[in-house]
N, CA and C of each residue as an Amber inpcrd file, in Angstrom:
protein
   276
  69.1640000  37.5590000 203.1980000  70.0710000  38.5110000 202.6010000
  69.7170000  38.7880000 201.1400000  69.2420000  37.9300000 200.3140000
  69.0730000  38.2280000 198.7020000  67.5970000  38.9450000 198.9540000
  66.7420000  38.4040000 199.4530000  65.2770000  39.2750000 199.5630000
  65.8030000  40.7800000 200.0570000  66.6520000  40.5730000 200.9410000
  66.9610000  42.2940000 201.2290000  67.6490000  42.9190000 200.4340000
  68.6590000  42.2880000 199.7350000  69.4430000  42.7050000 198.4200000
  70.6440000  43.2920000 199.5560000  70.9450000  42.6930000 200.0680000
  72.3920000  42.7040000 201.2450000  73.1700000  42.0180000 200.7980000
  73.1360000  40.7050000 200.0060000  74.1010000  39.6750000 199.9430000
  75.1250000  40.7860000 198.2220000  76.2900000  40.5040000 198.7170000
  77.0010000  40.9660000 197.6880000  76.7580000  40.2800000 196.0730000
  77.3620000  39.1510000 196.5620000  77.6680000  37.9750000 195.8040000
  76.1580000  37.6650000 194.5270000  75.2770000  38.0790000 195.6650000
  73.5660000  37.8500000 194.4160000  73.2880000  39.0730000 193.4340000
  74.1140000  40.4680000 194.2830000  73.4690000  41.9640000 193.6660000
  74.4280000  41.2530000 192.5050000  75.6680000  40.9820000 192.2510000
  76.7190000  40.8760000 191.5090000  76.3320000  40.2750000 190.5990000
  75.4990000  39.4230000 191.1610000  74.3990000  38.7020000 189.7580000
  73.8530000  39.2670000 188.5870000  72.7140000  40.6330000 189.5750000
  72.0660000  41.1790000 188.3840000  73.0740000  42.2410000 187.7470000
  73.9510000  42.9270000 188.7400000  74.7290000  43.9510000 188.2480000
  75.6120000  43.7460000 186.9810000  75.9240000  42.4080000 186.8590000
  76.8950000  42.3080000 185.9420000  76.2910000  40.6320000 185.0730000
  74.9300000  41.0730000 184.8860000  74.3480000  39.7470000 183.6090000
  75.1070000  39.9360000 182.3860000  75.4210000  41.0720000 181.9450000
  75.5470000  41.1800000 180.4190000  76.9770000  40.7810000 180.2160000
  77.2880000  41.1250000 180.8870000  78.8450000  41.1670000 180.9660000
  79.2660000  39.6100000 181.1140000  79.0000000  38.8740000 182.1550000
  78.9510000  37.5560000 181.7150000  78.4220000  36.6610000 180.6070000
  77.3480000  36.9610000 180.1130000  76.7940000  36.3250000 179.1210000
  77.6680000  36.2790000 177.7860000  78.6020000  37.6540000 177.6950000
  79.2810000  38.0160000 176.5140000  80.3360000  36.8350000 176.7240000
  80.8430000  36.8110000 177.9550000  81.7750000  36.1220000 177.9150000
  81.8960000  34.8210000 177.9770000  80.1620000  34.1180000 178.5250000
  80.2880000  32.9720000 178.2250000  79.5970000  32.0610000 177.7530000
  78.9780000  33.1120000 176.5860000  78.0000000  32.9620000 175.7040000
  77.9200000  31.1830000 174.9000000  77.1180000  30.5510000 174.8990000
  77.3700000  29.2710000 174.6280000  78.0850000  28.0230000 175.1290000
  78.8580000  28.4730000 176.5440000  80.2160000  27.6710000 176.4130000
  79.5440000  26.3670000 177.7680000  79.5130000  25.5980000 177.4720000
  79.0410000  24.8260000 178.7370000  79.9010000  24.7420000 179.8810000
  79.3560000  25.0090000 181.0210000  79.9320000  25.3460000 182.0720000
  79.9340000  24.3010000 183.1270000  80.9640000  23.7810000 184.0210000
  80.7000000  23.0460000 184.9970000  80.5370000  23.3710000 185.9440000
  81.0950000  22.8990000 187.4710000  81.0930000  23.7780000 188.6540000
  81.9020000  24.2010000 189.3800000  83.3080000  23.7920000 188.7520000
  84.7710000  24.4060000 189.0690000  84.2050000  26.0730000 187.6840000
  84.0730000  25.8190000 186.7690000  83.6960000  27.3700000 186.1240000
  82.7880000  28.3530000 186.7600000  81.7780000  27.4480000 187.1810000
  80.5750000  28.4350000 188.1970000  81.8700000  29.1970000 189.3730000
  82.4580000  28.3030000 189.7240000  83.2370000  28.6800000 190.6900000
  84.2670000  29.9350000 190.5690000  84.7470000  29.7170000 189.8040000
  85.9730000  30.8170000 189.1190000  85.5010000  31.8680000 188.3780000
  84.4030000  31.6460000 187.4080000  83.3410000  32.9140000 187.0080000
  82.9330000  33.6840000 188.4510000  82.1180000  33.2250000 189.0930000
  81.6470000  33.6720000 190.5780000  82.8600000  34.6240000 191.5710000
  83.9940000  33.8390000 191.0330000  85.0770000  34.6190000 192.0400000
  86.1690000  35.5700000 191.2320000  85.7080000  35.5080000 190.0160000
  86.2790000  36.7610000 188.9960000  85.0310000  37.7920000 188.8860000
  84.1030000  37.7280000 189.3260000  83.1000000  39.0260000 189.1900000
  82.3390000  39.0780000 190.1900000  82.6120000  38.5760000 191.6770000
  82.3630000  38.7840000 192.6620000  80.5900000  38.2540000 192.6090000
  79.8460000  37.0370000 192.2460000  78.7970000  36.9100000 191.9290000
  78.9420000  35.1770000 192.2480000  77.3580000  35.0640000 192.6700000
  77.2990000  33.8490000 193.5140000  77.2250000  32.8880000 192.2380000
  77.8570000  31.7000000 192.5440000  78.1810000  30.5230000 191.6590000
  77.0220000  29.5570000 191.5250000  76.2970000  29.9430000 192.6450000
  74.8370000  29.4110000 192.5850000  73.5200000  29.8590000 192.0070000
  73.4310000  30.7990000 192.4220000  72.7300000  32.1420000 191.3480000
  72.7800000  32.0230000 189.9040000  74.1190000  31.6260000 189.8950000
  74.4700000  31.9350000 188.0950000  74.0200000  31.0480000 187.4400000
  74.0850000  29.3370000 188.0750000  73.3720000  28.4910000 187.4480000
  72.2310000  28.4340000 187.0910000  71.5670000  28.6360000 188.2520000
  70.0010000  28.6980000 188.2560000  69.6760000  29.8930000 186.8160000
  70.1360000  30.9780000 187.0200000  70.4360000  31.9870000 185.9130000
  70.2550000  31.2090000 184.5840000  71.4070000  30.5020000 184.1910000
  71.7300000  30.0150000 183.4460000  71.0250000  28.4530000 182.9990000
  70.3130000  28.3610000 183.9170000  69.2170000  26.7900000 183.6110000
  67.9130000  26.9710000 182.4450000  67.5960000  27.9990000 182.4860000
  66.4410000  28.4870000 181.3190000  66.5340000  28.8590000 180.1850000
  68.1040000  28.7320000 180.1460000  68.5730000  29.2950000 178.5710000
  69.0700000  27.3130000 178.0230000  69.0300000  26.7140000 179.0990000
  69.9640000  25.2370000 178.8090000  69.0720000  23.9580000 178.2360000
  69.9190000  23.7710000 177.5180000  69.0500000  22.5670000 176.4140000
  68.8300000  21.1220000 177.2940000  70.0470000  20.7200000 177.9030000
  70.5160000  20.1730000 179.1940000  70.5730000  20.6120000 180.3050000
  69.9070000  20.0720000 181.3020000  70.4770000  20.4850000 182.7340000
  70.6400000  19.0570000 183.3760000  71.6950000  18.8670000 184.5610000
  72.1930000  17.8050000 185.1430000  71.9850000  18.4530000 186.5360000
  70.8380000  17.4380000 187.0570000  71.1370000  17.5670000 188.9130000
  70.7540000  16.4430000 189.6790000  70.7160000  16.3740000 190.9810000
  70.2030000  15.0610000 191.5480000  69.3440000  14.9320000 191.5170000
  68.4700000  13.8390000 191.4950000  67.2300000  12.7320000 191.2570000
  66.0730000  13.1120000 192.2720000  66.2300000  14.0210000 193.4390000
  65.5280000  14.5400000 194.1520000  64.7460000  16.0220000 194.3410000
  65.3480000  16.6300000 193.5720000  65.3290000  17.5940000 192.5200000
  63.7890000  17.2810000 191.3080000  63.5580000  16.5860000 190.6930000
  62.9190000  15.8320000 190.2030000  61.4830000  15.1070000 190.9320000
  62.4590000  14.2310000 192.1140000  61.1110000  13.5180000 192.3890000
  60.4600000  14.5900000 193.7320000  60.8930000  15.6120000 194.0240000
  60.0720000  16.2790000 195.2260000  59.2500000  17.6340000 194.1150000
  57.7310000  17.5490000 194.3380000  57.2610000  18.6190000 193.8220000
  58.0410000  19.9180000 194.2950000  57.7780000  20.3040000 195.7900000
  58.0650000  21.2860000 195.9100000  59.4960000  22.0730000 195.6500000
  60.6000000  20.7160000 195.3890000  61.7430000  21.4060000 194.8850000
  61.7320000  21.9900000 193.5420000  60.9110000  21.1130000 193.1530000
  60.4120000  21.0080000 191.0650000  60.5420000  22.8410000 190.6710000
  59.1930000  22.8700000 191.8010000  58.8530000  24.4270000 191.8820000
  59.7260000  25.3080000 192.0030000  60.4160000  24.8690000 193.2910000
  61.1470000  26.1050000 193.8860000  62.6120000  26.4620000 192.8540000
  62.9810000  25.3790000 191.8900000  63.8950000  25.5040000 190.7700000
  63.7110000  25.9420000 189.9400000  62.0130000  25.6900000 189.4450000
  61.4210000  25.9040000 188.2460000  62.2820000  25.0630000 186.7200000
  61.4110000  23.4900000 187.3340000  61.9980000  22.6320000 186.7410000
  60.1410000  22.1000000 185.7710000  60.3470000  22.4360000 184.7370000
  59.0630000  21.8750000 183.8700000  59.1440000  20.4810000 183.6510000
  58.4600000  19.0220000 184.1670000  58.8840000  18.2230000 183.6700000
  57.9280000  17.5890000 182.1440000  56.7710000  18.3670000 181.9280000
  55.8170000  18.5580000 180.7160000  56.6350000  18.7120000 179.4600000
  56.2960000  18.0030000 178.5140000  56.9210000  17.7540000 177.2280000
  58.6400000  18.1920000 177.1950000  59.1500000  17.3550000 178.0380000
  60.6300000  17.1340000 178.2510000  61.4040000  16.1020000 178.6050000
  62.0500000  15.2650000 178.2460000  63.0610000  13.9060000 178.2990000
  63.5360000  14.0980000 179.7110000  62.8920000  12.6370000 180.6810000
  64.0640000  12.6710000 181.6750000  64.7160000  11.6510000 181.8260000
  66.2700000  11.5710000 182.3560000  66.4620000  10.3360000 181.9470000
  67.2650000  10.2990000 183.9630000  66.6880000   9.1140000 184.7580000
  67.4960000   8.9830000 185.9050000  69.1830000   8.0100000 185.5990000
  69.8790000   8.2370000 185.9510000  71.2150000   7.4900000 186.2340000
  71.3820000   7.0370000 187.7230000  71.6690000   6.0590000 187.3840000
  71.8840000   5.3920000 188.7840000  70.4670000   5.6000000 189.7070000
  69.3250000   4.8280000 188.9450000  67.5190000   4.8880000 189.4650000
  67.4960000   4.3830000 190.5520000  68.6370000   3.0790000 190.4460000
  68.3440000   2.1920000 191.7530000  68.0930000   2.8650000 193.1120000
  68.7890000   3.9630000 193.0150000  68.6020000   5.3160000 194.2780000
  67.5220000   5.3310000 194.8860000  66.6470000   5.3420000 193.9910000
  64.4930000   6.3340000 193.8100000  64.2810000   5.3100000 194.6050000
């Protein structure tokens, strides 16, 4: 659906970047906000993060994320001259 540009929720993404950014310019966001941003402008809550991961000084996700190349990629997660720190390693 997003490769076809069918899915509502993703067009809502690009249709309305600016307009979000104004509004939540700086503000760190969790995922009850992804949530309620997403369902006040009709735009996927998932999308927006990812969106929003390349502008972020911090990003927080699971440990697998990290240790699988091909997810690394498919996130576009740089781990080259950048701090990682695992929580709760015993996991790995």
């Amino acid at each position: 659906m997003v490769a076809a540009r069918t899915c509502q929720f993703h067009t809502g993404i690009e249709s309305r970047r600016v307009e979000r950014e104004r509004e939540h310019n700086g503000k760190v966001m969790d995922i009850e906000d992804l949530l309620k941003g997403g369902q006040a402008s009709t735009s996927c809550p998932y999308y927006m993060a990812r969106e929003r991961q390349a502008d972020a000084d911090i990003v927080l996700l699971p440990y697998n994320y990290i240790i699988d190349r091909k997810t690394r990629e498919a996130q576009n997660i740089v781990l080259k001259n950048n701090i990682v720190i695992f929580d709760e390693a015993h996991n790995i």
